[in-house]
Amino acid sequence: MKQKRVGKVHVLIVDDEEIVCKRLYSSLTKHGYEVETFTDPQKAMDHFAENRKFDIVVTDIRMEGLDGLDILNAVRVLKPGTKTIMITGYATMEVAREAQTKGAFDLIAKPFKPKDLLKLLDKAVRELNQEGG
Amino acid sequence: MGEERRTSTGNRQDEENDESLSLGSVLTSEGFSKEDEEFGEAADQALKQRPSFSIRLRLILSFAIIFLLPFLITLWIMHTLANLQDKILFLEVADDYKVEIQQARRFEKNYLLYGTNLNDALEHVVRAEAIFKKYEDRFRKVIGEDALDEMAQNSRDYIKILRNIPESQNERPQMEKKLRSHGALMVSLAQKLTEKERVWVQEKMELMRRVPFIFLLLLLLLMILLVGFLARHILNTLNRFIGYTQRIAAGDFTPITPARRYRDEFSVLALYINRMVRALDRHHRILVESHKLRAMGTLVAGVAHELNNPMNNILLTASVLQEDYLELDEEERKEMLDDLVAQAERTRKIVANLLGFARQSKAVVETLDIRKILEETVELIGNQLRVKKIKLHFDVPEKLPMVHGDHQLLNQVFMNLIMNAADVLPEKGEIKIKTSTDQREGFLAVDVSDNGPGIPEHILSRIFDPFFTTKPKGQGTGLGLSVSRGIIRKLGGYLLARSTFGQGSTFTVLLPITTIPSMLSARQDRERKH
């Protein structure tokens, strides 16, 4: 199902709902991803800046403090080429679409199943492979 | 950016509102309070069923009475003048009669003294007799039957004596005596006749001098009475109608019921005012409903988002459980099941809040704890404030006096005030909710303040007008504050606004503090239980 890159694919998950982090962590890890999760977007960004190993960032849009758009902007500056997937609810659909025009890889609407996200990650990995050659 | 979403939903709601406004009559005939309509119609029937006594008829009657009096007086004067003319003519006749008698007596004297003029005396008395014969009926009327007979007898005797003068000197003194006595009687009767007529004429003249003054006095009295009657009727009714307009302006849409026994032009006015009031009431209800729709729209958007998070958690957890069930150990499964229950619980709470807000019921005025309502409101829209990163200061003490109000309507008002504040605030603005009891005696004050741009004075005076909005086209209905003020007034309170341009605005809701002893004791009971 998944085309593996050379080495592990690093995924950073940012969502202020702890359950989302826990479930995505277990599910994605099971599928071979190297996953780190943060419920605090500021800490997530600091971590991203410190070690720029992440290939894919999955972030919720509406959070306390920094929001999904801030993260997208920071990621594009810190490590261009990182695939950012926005998690959006009904109320943030417009923001998510705007994020896509600003360079987000894709968006996923709540509520979703782990395999919905896995499909998007698959797609992202394919693109990363193509870009990486 | 969050507002853009609100704009698009706002647009849709505006269209719906417009539609509901134009469909007002349809809505009324189908849904809105049939009882009120029926009560209004009963009032109309009662107004129509009274016997009619129009102002027009009253005016006509008054003027007819005022006309009738001079008309009668004129008739009387004309009649009296005709009488007078007749009497004056007759007075001349009576004078002629008297003169003839007097002449006869003068010649009689000459004859008795000098033996001359006997024929002259006879001639005059015969002339007098002719006058008497000619006007016998009139004479009778003036002096009566007895005097008339006496007059005729005297004159006959007088003529008889004059015609039969005795030759013998012996009989002369007796004849002279008789002649004198008849003559004197004739003169006195003639004088009595003229005197009586003259007195009558004088009396009538005197009366005619007095009657116009009496008439004027009577007329004045009558006019004062009639004007007083009409003015009282019209002015009293006008005052009553002024009262009605004030009552209606204050939001009391009870139809006008008959206050008098008779129906008149004002009854027609009352019918039309009742019709107007029904239309106003209808529009008012539509306004409240449409505003509620808008509030609901905002709320539903927020709630939908709120629901998304727990639903997402449930879906993710359930999916993981389903897919990896066998690979998970007992502890992991239990944790996931706990998460499922907790998240389902979370959705239930959100839905309960939404239902509480949306329950369709009439205004139920009850004693309320305002803190609870404010907390609910803040919880409902907290998410939208967080999106805008607006800081909310909640300065509401635990123990507050109970107030009169309707739970749902107050939720709506506070939500509206807070959302209005949020709309004008830039990101990271601040909203403060504060209560106090010392602003007005007997009232609990809730201040909703923001540190936004404030409202210029020329706009401040218009913000409560229906359809007045400063929001961009499509974002506001212009009904929020107008409907909110309507709601607060209906609950017996006040909604006030003050603002310093550049420093923010404060909206104050004053609600009457409950003082009914039974309610207070109910509250104390509740407090004891807690």
XYZ file of C-alpha atoms in Angstrom:
663
model
C 0.000 0.000 0.000
C 2.693 2.397 1.005
C 5.695 3.208 -1.122
C 8.532 3.462 1.360
C 11.136 6.138 1.129
C 14.686 5.333 1.864
C 14.598 5.364 5.676
C 11.594 6.290 7.776
C 9.123 9.007 6.988
C 8.967 11.500 9.875
C 5.539 12.881 10.680
C 4.775 15.695 13.144
C 1.220 15.791 14.445
C -0.138 18.967 16.086
C -3.638 18.931 17.559
C -4.862 20.273 20.875
C -7.151 17.249 21.249
C -5.064 14.677 23.085
C -7.132 11.750 21.811
C -6.392 12.713 18.217
C -2.691 12.669 18.981
C -2.820 9.331 20.760
C -4.884 7.524 18.100
C -2.973 8.944 15.154
C 0.288 8.102 16.887
C -0.597 4.441 17.337
C -2.182 4.095 13.927
C 0.572 5.821 11.968
C 3.349 4.115 13.916
C 1.764 0.765 13.074
C 1.984 1.696 9.417
C 5.677 2.379 9.650
C 5.800 6.110 10.135
C 8.100 7.783 12.602
C 5.609 9.917 14.518
C 5.855 12.671 17.124
C 2.778 14.423 18.501
C 2.172 17.742 20.275
C -0.971 19.211 21.817
C 0.721 22.581 22.278
C 1.401 24.227 18.885
C 4.135 26.479 20.259
C 6.110 23.525 21.600
C 5.560 21.702 18.325
C 7.051 24.611 16.400
C 10.016 24.889 18.713
C 10.641 21.194 18.253
C 10.295 21.474 14.478
C 12.786 24.340 14.406
C 15.299 22.456 16.534
C 15.513 19.327 14.418
C 14.256 19.749 10.929
C 13.793 16.047 10.294
C 10.063 16.068 9.637
C 8.873 15.269 6.127
C 5.191 15.679 6.824
C 3.320 17.936 9.277
C -0.325 17.220 10.154
C -1.888 20.141 12.013
C -5.285 21.192 13.252
C -6.273 24.681 12.168
C -8.083 26.015 15.220
C -5.994 25.880 18.373
C -5.210 28.065 21.330
C -2.102 30.167 20.818
C -0.628 29.462 17.377
C -3.098 28.204 14.788
C -2.686 25.941 11.764
C -1.880 28.837 9.423
C 0.947 30.034 11.687
C 2.389 26.551 11.640
C 2.099 26.314 7.861
C 3.899 29.623 7.447
C 6.661 28.653 9.873
C 7.159 25.251 8.247
C 7.463 26.782 4.781
C 10.136 29.133 6.042
C 12.014 26.623 8.173
C 11.909 23.649 5.820
C 10.438 24.256 2.391
C 9.283 21.054 0.706
C 7.688 19.729 3.909
C 4.188 18.435 3.154
C 1.642 20.053 5.468
C -1.787 18.503 5.876
C -4.429 20.706 7.522
C -7.096 19.157 9.750
C -10.243 21.252 9.382
C -13.684 21.402 10.867
C -16.827 22.813 9.302
C -16.094 26.278 10.713
C -12.532 26.434 9.360
C -13.196 25.142 5.848
C -12.580 28.570 4.345
C -9.299 28.909 6.223
C -8.231 25.451 5.096
C -8.881 26.322 1.448
C -6.889 29.492 1.915
C -4.106 27.417 3.444
C -4.067 25.231 0.336
C -3.538 28.274 -1.876
C -0.710 29.225 0.458
C 1.029 25.938 -0.071
C -0.604 23.367 2.195
C -0.379 19.919 0.648
C -3.972 18.883 1.357
C -6.722 19.144 3.916
C -8.689 16.562 5.816
C -12.104 17.336 7.259
C -13.157 16.280 10.717
C -14.430 13.768 11.540
C -12.142 11.360 9.761
C -10.810 7.784 10.134
C -7.113 6.962 10.483
C -7.137 5.318 7.052
C -8.410 8.582 5.485
C -5.280 10.289 6.769
C -3.121 7.310 5.779
C -4.273 7.720 2.176
C -3.218 11.374 2.219
C 0.113 10.438 3.794
C 0.606 7.841 1.061
C 0.009 10.499 -1.542
C 2.427 12.839 0.204
C 5.098 10.169 0.406
C 4.685 9.476 -3.341
C 5.245 13.127 -4.073
C 8.206 13.306 -1.718
C 9.708 10.290 -3.518
C 9.185 11.905 -6.917
C 10.667 15.189 -5.743
C 13.536 13.432 -4.051
C 14.080 11.460 -7.254
C -10.874 35.117 8.174
C -13.243 33.485 10.597
C -15.666 36.335 9.820
C -15.733 35.486 6.138
C -17.479 32.304 7.003
C -19.957 34.274 9.082
C -20.460 36.613 6.164
C -21.482 33.870 3.860
C -23.894 32.310 6.330
C -25.056 35.784 7.288
C -25.995 36.448 3.692
C -28.063 33.381 3.539
C -29.877 34.314 6.729
C -30.604 37.797 5.443
C -32.324 36.358 2.441
C -34.359 34.121 4.671
C -35.277 37.042 6.890
C -36.423 39.092 3.904
C -38.534 36.241 2.794
C -40.129 35.768 6.182
C -40.880 39.498 6.328
C -42.617 39.471 2.980
C -44.496 36.351 3.958
C -45.667 38.040 7.146
C -49.347 37.751 6.413
C -49.067 34.116 5.491
C -47.160 33.332 8.657
C -49.789 35.072 10.740
C -52.746 33.353 9.240
C -51.064 30.026 9.844
C -49.073 30.143 12.976
C -48.653 33.127 15.242
C -50.916 33.189 18.232
C -54.434 32.580 17.049
C -55.823 33.589 20.464
C -54.539 37.125 20.066
C -56.113 37.375 16.639
C -59.420 36.137 18.020
C -59.313 38.501 20.955
C -58.660 41.357 18.525
C -61.617 40.336 16.411
C -63.863 40.087 19.480
C -62.832 43.622 20.434
C -63.635 44.774 16.901
C -67.058 43.124 17.077
C -67.765 44.794 20.419
C -66.721 48.145 18.937
C -69.032 47.666 15.975
C -72.068 46.313 17.801
C -72.916 49.395 19.904
C -75.775 51.678 18.766
C -74.495 54.524 16.614
C -74.491 58.127 17.845
C -71.982 59.827 15.614
C -70.155 63.060 16.313
C -71.676 64.344 13.077
C -75.165 63.699 14.455
C -74.228 65.289 17.776
C -72.972 68.393 15.961
C -76.103 68.584 13.813
C -78.322 68.240 16.891
C -76.365 70.892 18.793
C -76.577 73.373 15.949
C -80.266 72.543 15.457
C -80.933 73.380 19.110
C -78.912 76.586 18.840
C -80.877 77.504 15.694
C -84.276 76.599 17.162
C -84.043 79.127 19.990
C -83.582 82.273 17.801
C -86.134 80.854 15.419
C -88.787 80.693 18.153
C -87.841 84.119 19.437
C -88.136 85.578 15.933
C -91.562 84.006 15.513
C -92.677 85.485 18.828
C -91.345 88.942 17.940
C -93.038 88.899 14.554
C -96.288 87.867 16.140
C -96.020 90.525 18.855
C -95.128 93.230 16.332
C -98.201 92.350 14.242
C -100.292 92.534 17.408
C -98.773 95.877 18.319
C -99.472 97.297 14.908
C -103.059 96.177 15.194
C -103.379 97.586 18.721
C -101.913 100.927 17.694
C -104.424 101.172 14.853
C -107.247 100.289 17.239
C -105.916 102.824 19.742
C -106.515 105.485 17.096
C -110.116 104.248 16.726
C -110.573 104.282 20.504
C -109.158 107.802 20.599
C -111.585 108.890 17.873
C -114.436 107.384 19.876
C -113.299 109.176 23.000
C -112.909 112.490 21.146
C -116.435 112.172 19.700
C -117.854 111.541 23.179
C -115.895 114.455 24.614
C -117.100 116.764 21.803
C -120.679 115.660 22.425
C -120.294 116.515 26.079
C -118.805 119.894 25.295
C -121.825 120.754 23.129
C -124.085 119.277 25.794
C -122.606 121.781 28.256
C -123.209 124.631 25.820
C -126.762 123.558 25.397
C -127.352 123.339 29.117
C -125.762 126.746 29.737
C -126.846 128.656 26.685
C -129.454 126.461 24.985
C -127.314 126.140 21.853
C -125.544 123.312 19.948
C -127.986 120.528 20.867
C -127.813 119.150 17.356
C -124.004 119.271 17.402
C -124.022 117.236 20.561
C -126.343 114.716 18.985
C -124.262 114.542 15.830
C -121.062 113.678 17.757
C -122.674 111.115 19.967
C -124.238 109.469 16.913
C -120.792 109.381 15.277
C -119.401 107.823 18.415
C -122.231 105.296 18.268
C -121.292 104.483 14.659
C -117.655 103.883 15.629
C -118.838 101.710 18.532
C -121.080 99.659 16.253
C -118.326 99.217 13.703
C -115.736 98.015 16.250
C -118.101 96.400 18.744
C -116.204 93.067 18.791
C -112.850 94.708 19.431
C -114.432 96.877 22.180
C -115.794 93.751 23.775
C -112.431 92.052 23.697
C -110.745 94.982 25.426
C -113.205 95.973 28.117
C -115.374 92.865 28.411
C -119.052 92.073 27.943
C -120.420 93.954 30.976
C -118.613 97.228 30.288
C -119.587 96.927 26.644
C -123.282 96.586 27.551
C -122.969 99.516 29.934
C -121.285 101.549 27.204
C -124.037 100.724 24.715
C -126.784 101.375 27.255
C -125.307 104.745 28.268
C -124.885 105.889 24.735
C -128.442 104.788 23.864
C -129.844 106.560 26.944
C -127.771 109.666 26.253
C -129.075 109.894 22.658
C -132.608 109.257 23.874
C -132.423 112.133 26.399
C -130.936 114.478 23.848
C -133.700 113.690 21.395
C -136.484 114.052 23.907
C -135.720 117.265 25.795
C -138.833 118.044 27.923
C -140.604 121.401 27.390
C -141.606 121.879 31.025
C -139.092 123.671 33.225
C -139.992 121.381 36.112
C -138.620 118.304 34.423
C -135.398 119.954 33.284
C -133.286 119.575 36.447
C -133.939 115.828 36.482
C -133.153 115.576 32.787
C -129.936 117.552 33.213
C -128.870 115.296 36.040
C -129.500 112.169 33.958
C -127.749 113.633 30.957
C -124.677 114.515 32.995
C -124.527 111.159 34.655
C -124.736 109.226 31.346
C -122.253 111.614 29.768
C -119.794 111.188 32.575
C -120.145 107.398 32.429
C -119.611 107.440 28.655
C -116.408 109.472 29.003
C -115.104 107.333 31.790
C -115.761 104.125 29.807
C -114.089 105.619 26.705
C -111.111 106.597 28.826
C -111.033 103.151 30.361
C -110.952 101.679 26.847
C -108.035 103.787 25.601
C -106.214 103.424 28.882
C -106.449 99.651 28.774
C -105.122 99.535 25.225
C -102.298 101.934 26.009
C -101.227 99.911 29.024
C -101.230 96.738 26.894
C -99.070 98.373 24.233
C -96.677 99.725 26.843
C -96.374 96.337 28.497
C -95.597 94.625 25.184
C -93.048 97.293 24.283
C -91.389 96.824 27.654
C -91.344 93.049 27.140
C -89.820 93.420 23.692
C -87.071 95.514 25.177
C -86.266 92.798 27.734
C -86.713 89.658 25.654
C -83.575 90.058 23.452
C -81.380 90.284 26.576
C -82.991 87.254 28.128
C -82.667 85.481 24.813
C -78.977 86.327 24.569
C -78.409 85.049 28.086
C -80.252 81.843 27.309
C -78.331 81.406 24.087
C -75.028 81.910 25.876
C -75.996 79.340 28.494
C -77.088 76.870 25.844
C -73.909 77.343 23.844
C -71.732 76.865 26.919
C -73.612 73.671 27.694
C -73.403 72.313 24.162
C -69.780 73.288 23.583
C -68.911 71.801 26.965
C -70.709 68.601 26.073
C -69.113 68.277 22.643
C -65.654 69.305 23.799
C -65.793 66.939 26.728
C -66.810 64.098 24.464
C -64.201 64.796 21.795
C -61.333 65.844 24.071
C -61.877 63.003 26.517
C -61.873 60.554 23.658
C -58.779 62.154 22.132
C -57.020 61.889 25.481
C -58.044 58.264 25.669
C -56.547 57.692 22.228
C -53.327 59.457 23.233
C -53.225 56.973 26.097
C -53.700 54.127 23.635
C -50.816 55.314 21.452
C -48.520 55.552 24.469
C -49.565 52.103 25.573
C -48.958 50.696 22.092
C -45.600 52.479 21.828
C -44.615 50.822 25.097
C -45.271 47.456 23.434
C -48.700 46.641 24.899
C -50.611 45.353 21.892
C -53.925 44.689 23.657
C -56.716 45.747 21.289
C -58.920 48.739 22.114
C -62.253 47.719 23.625
C -65.416 49.889 23.812
C -65.297 52.565 26.523
C -68.633 54.277 25.721
C -72.198 53.248 25.172
C -72.439 54.623 21.632
C -70.500 54.080 18.440
C -69.140 57.117 16.617
C -66.322 58.221 14.297
C -63.781 57.404 17.020
C -64.989 53.805 16.952
C -63.884 53.660 13.312
C -60.518 55.068 14.367
C -60.339 52.448 17.124
C -61.058 49.721 14.562
C -58.235 50.965 12.368
C -55.858 51.305 15.324
C -56.715 47.725 16.305
C -55.934 46.652 12.778
C -52.660 48.608 12.896
C -51.774 47.111 16.267
C -52.372 43.625 14.926
C -50.096 44.388 11.979
C -47.464 45.864 14.318
C -47.688 42.872 16.586
C -47.322 40.578 13.608
C -44.256 42.435 12.353
C -42.805 42.556 15.828
C -43.142 38.802 16.142
C -41.599 38.324 12.720
C -38.704 40.566 13.738
C -38.132 38.570 16.888
C -38.389 35.308 14.985
C -36.066 36.416 12.200
C -33.569 37.675 14.701
C -33.786 34.389 16.492
C -33.072 32.657 13.190
C -29.944 34.724 12.793
C -28.826 33.981 16.324
C -29.566 30.334 15.709
C -27.495 30.379 12.541
C -24.501 31.770 14.386
C -25.015 29.309 17.150
C -25.438 26.307 14.890
C -22.201 27.133 13.108
C -20.418 27.271 16.443
C -22.058 24.129 17.708
C -21.297 22.242 14.517
C -17.643 23.014 15.037
C -17.820 22.141 18.704
C -19.410 18.817 17.797
C -16.742 18.058 15.239
C -13.997 17.613 17.823
C -15.587 14.945 20.012
C -17.009 13.249 16.913
C -13.563 13.175 15.394
C -12.203 11.650 18.591
C -14.948 9.046 18.566
C -14.441 8.153 14.924
C -10.679 7.897 15.278
C -10.888 5.810 18.446
C -13.617 3.534 17.135
C -11.729 3.035 13.871
C -8.547 2.118 15.690
C -10.491 -0.267 17.947
C -12.172 -1.840 14.926
C -9.039 -2.245 12.871
C -6.518 -3.167 15.538
C -8.783 -4.868 18.075
C -6.816 -8.086 18.240
C -3.429 -6.416 18.386
C -4.398 -4.181 21.323
C -3.910 -5.310 24.867
C -6.679 -5.210 27.470
C -5.508 -1.930 28.992
C -5.382 -0.145 25.648
C -8.874 -1.356 24.750
C -10.237 -0.172 28.086
C -8.625 3.240 27.663
C -10.149 3.589 24.208
C -13.594 2.571 25.453
C -13.308 5.150 28.244
C -12.359 7.750 25.661
C -15.371 6.792 23.561
C -17.747 7.232 26.494
C -16.186 10.522 27.545
C -16.352 11.947 24.021
C -19.947 10.799 23.535
C -20.728 12.489 26.846
C -19.111 15.644 25.504
C -21.351 15.648 22.420
C -24.414 15.090 24.577
C -23.621 18.201 26.606
C -23.215 20.341 23.513
C -26.486 19.121 22.050
C -28.273 19.724 25.352
C -27.024 23.329 25.345
C -28.224 23.810 21.804
C -31.651 22.394 22.594
C -31.909 24.590 25.639
C -31.336 27.594 23.472
C -33.542 26.580 20.609
C -36.565 25.271 22.479
C -39.569 26.912 20.922
C -41.760 28.326 23.626
C -43.483 31.546 24.579
C -41.747 33.982 26.887
C -41.815 32.377 30.311
C -41.101 34.958 32.963
C -39.626 33.285 35.992
C -37.151 34.062 38.708
C -33.698 33.432 37.394
C -30.116 33.346 38.527
C -28.463 35.661 36.049
C -25.038 34.179 36.663
C -26.224 30.823 35.370
C -27.575 32.397 32.218
C -24.405 34.385 31.626
C -22.285 31.288 32.127
C -24.406 29.384 29.629
C -24.194 32.146 27.074
C -20.452 32.413 27.436
C -20.119 28.651 27.069
C -22.219 28.670 23.909
C -20.178 31.308 22.140
C -16.857 30.815 23.860
C -15.516 28.975 20.867
C -16.179 31.911 18.548
C -14.454 34.271 20.956
C -11.456 31.945 21.049
C -11.224 32.006 17.257
C -10.847 35.772 17.396
C -8.512 35.437 20.375
C -10.757 37.721 22.372
C -10.119 37.781 26.094
C -13.244 37.535 28.228
C -13.350 38.922 31.788
C -16.200 37.349 33.701
C -16.760 39.502 36.767
C -19.979 38.034 38.134
C -20.238 37.169 41.853
C -21.622 33.808 42.978
C -24.493 35.265 44.977
C -26.716 37.664 43.105
C -30.309 38.707 43.723
C -32.782 36.751 41.586
C -34.326 38.606 38.661
C -37.454 38.395 36.544
C -36.858 37.131 33.047
C -37.156 34.500 30.386
C -34.239 32.113 30.298
C -34.078 31.654 26.560
C -34.752 35.291 25.656
C -32.068 36.528 28.048
C -29.616 34.027 26.560
C -30.433 35.507 23.190
C -29.932 39.094 24.391
C -26.587 38.446 26.076
C -25.372 36.388 23.148
C -26.277 39.250 20.869
C -24.480 41.836 23.025
C -21.349 39.711 23.349
C -21.281 38.845 19.639
C -21.751 42.519 18.748
C -18.790 43.384 20.930
C -16.761 40.573 19.352
C -17.660 41.830 15.869
C -16.214 45.295 16.477
C -13.118 44.104 18.338
C -9.812 43.543 16.583
C -7.931 40.341 17.379
C -6.913 40.092 21.019
C -9.557 42.596 22.092
C -11.231 42.334 25.467
C -14.820 41.891 26.573
C -15.887 42.366 30.164
C -19.074 41.073 31.722
C -19.832 42.643 35.064
C -22.871 42.749 37.323
C -23.882 45.312 39.925
C -26.924 46.228 41.993
C -26.208 49.884 42.705
C -26.897 51.396 39.262
C -30.634 51.687 39.768
C -32.701 50.793 42.809
C -34.612 47.549 42.418
C -32.634 46.512 39.345
C -29.732 44.208 38.699
C -27.356 45.645 36.103
C -25.337 43.530 33.694
C -22.642 45.491 31.855
C -21.200 44.068 28.656
C -18.184 46.239 27.817
C -15.571 46.104 25.095
C -12.378 48.028 24.476
C -13.173 48.411 20.786
C -13.349 51.569 18.697
C -16.477 52.902 20.456
C -19.577 54.385 18.879
C -19.676 57.998 17.635
C -22.420 60.079 19.215
C -24.465 60.531 16.044
C -24.647 56.761 15.627
C -25.218 56.002 19.314
C -28.664 57.582 19.140
C -29.702 55.274 16.322
C -28.292 51.904 17.295
C -31.589 50.692 18.754
C -33.537 51.562 15.599
C -34.746 48.506 13.680
C -32.686 47.749 10.555
C -29.951 50.177 11.571
C -26.569 48.558 11.172
C -22.990 49.691 10.782
C -21.824 46.258 9.701
C -20.919 45.674 6.070
C -23.803 44.684 3.839
C -24.939 41.155 4.511
C -23.229 40.841 7.881
C -25.866 42.344 10.118
C -29.639 42.407 10.003
C -29.820 45.618 12.015
C -32.293 43.857 14.255
C -30.138 42.569 17.079
C -30.213 45.580 19.384
C -33.746 46.576 18.463
C -35.070 43.110 19.211
C -32.924 42.873 22.344
C -34.296 46.137 23.656
C -37.817 44.892 22.854
C -37.165 41.726 24.821
C -35.722 43.541 27.833
C -38.609 46.023 27.858
C -41.090 43.155 27.742
C -39.363 41.731 30.801
C -39.801 45.084 32.561
C -36.174 46.124 32.266
C -34.023 48.546 30.302
C -31.259 48.147 27.748
C -28.918 51.142 27.701
C -25.808 51.976 25.752
C -22.946 54.320 26.448
C -19.751 54.777 24.566
C -16.679 56.919 24.396
C -15.425 57.155 20.864
C -12.039 55.512 20.677
C -12.306 53.866 24.099
C -14.991 51.230 23.743
C -18.651 50.760 24.542
C -20.745 49.432 27.399
C -24.209 47.959 27.039
C -26.149 47.714 30.268
C -29.081 45.392 30.824
C -31.174 46.421 33.833
C -33.464 43.649 35.044
C -36.041 44.001 37.835
C -34.965 42.209 40.993
C -37.551 39.711 42.178
C -39.364 40.940 45.251
C -42.358 38.610 45.317
C -42.175 36.968 48.760
C -43.212 33.492 47.548
C -40.440 33.515 44.983
C -37.929 34.765 47.498
C -38.844 32.046 49.907
C -38.612 29.495 47.087
C -35.135 30.807 46.462
C -34.211 30.556 50.094
C -35.456 26.981 50.096
C -33.261 26.235 47.141
C -30.295 27.838 48.833
C -30.843 25.789 51.952
C -30.865 22.613 49.878
C -27.572 23.440 48.177
